[in-house]
PDB file of C-alpha atoms in Angstrom:
ATOM      1  CA  UNK A1031     -45.664 -10.520 -43.017  1.00 60.00           C
ATOM      2  CA  UNK A1032     -42.937  -7.936 -42.572  1.00 73.00           C
ATOM      3  CA  UNK A1033     -43.932  -6.223 -45.810  1.00 73.00           C
ATOM      4  CA  UNK A1034     -47.584  -6.247 -44.750  1.00 81.00           C
ATOM      5  CA  UNK A1035     -46.894  -4.476 -41.441  1.00 87.00           C
ATOM      6  CA  UNK A1036     -44.663  -1.943 -43.195  1.00 88.00           C
ATOM      7  CA  UNK A1037     -47.400  -1.311 -45.749  1.00 90.00           C
ATOM      8  CA  UNK A1038     -49.908  -0.801 -42.919  1.00 92.00           C
ATOM      9  CA  UNK A1039     -47.645   1.786 -41.271  1.00 91.00           C
ATOM     10  CA  UNK A1040     -47.240   3.625 -44.588  1.00 92.00           C
ATOM     11  CA  UNK A1041     -51.007   3.669 -45.162  1.00 93.00           C
ATOM     12  CA  UNK A1042     -51.642   4.969 -41.632  1.00 92.00           C
ATOM     13  CA  UNK A1043     -49.060   7.703 -42.193  1.00 94.00           C
ATOM     14  CA  UNK A1044     -50.729   8.648 -45.470  1.00 94.00           C
ATOM     15  CA  UNK A1045     -54.137   8.877 -43.760  1.00 94.00           C
ATOM     16  CA  UNK A1046     -52.655  11.119 -41.037  1.00 93.00           C
ATOM     17  CA  UNK A1047     -51.118  13.384 -43.689  1.00 92.00           C
ATOM     18  CA  UNK A1048     -54.422  13.619 -45.572  1.00 92.00           C
ATOM     19  CA  UNK A1049     -56.374  14.410 -42.394  1.00 91.00           C
ATOM     20  CA  UNK A1050     -53.871  17.076 -41.341  1.00 88.00           C
ATOM     21  CA  UNK A1051     -54.040  18.636 -44.799  1.00 87.00           C
ATOM     22  CA  UNK A1052     -57.840  18.697 -44.662  1.00 86.00           C
ATOM     23  CA  UNK A1053     -57.824  20.247 -41.177  1.00 82.00           C
ATOM     24  CA  UNK A1054     -55.313  22.897 -42.275  1.00 80.00           C
ATOM     25  CA  UNK A1055     -57.522  23.724 -45.255  1.00 79.00           C
ATOM     26  CA  UNK A1056     -60.613  23.997 -43.025  1.00 75.00           C
ATOM     27  CA  UNK A1057     -58.784  26.150 -40.467  1.00 72.00           C
ATOM     28  CA  UNK A1058     -57.555  28.438 -43.250  1.00 71.00           C
ATOM     29  CA  UNK A1059     -61.123  29.004 -44.450  1.00 69.00           C
ATOM     30  CA  UNK A1060     -62.826  29.129 -41.032  1.00 67.00           C
ATOM     31  CA  UNK A1061     -62.059  30.780 -37.697  1.00 66.00           C
ATOM     32  CA  UNK A1062     -61.254  27.978 -35.276  1.00 60.00           C
ATOM     33  CA  UNK A1063     -63.709  27.346 -32.450  1.00 62.00           C
ATOM     34  CA  UNK A1064     -62.421  26.268 -29.038  1.00 66.00           C
ATOM     35  CA  UNK A1065     -63.579  22.662 -29.384  1.00 62.00           C
ATOM     36  CA  UNK A1066     -61.205  22.057 -32.301  1.00 59.00           C
ATOM     37  CA  UNK A1067     -58.278  23.142 -30.143  1.00 62.00           C
ATOM     38  CA  UNK A1068     -59.499  20.782 -27.419  1.00 66.00           C
ATOM     39  CA  UNK A1069     -59.829  18.002 -30.014  1.00 61.00           C
ATOM     40  CA  UNK A1070     -56.240  18.514 -31.158  1.00 53.00           C
TER      41      UNK A1070
END
């Protein structure tokens, strides 16, 4: 049970890292509209 919750936290952290990397890549290629700043 302890290992399962730790694994869940690690997977959530990995998803956050992937999403932030994707958003950085998109923002590097596109000028950022105002709604993305509001979303962040």
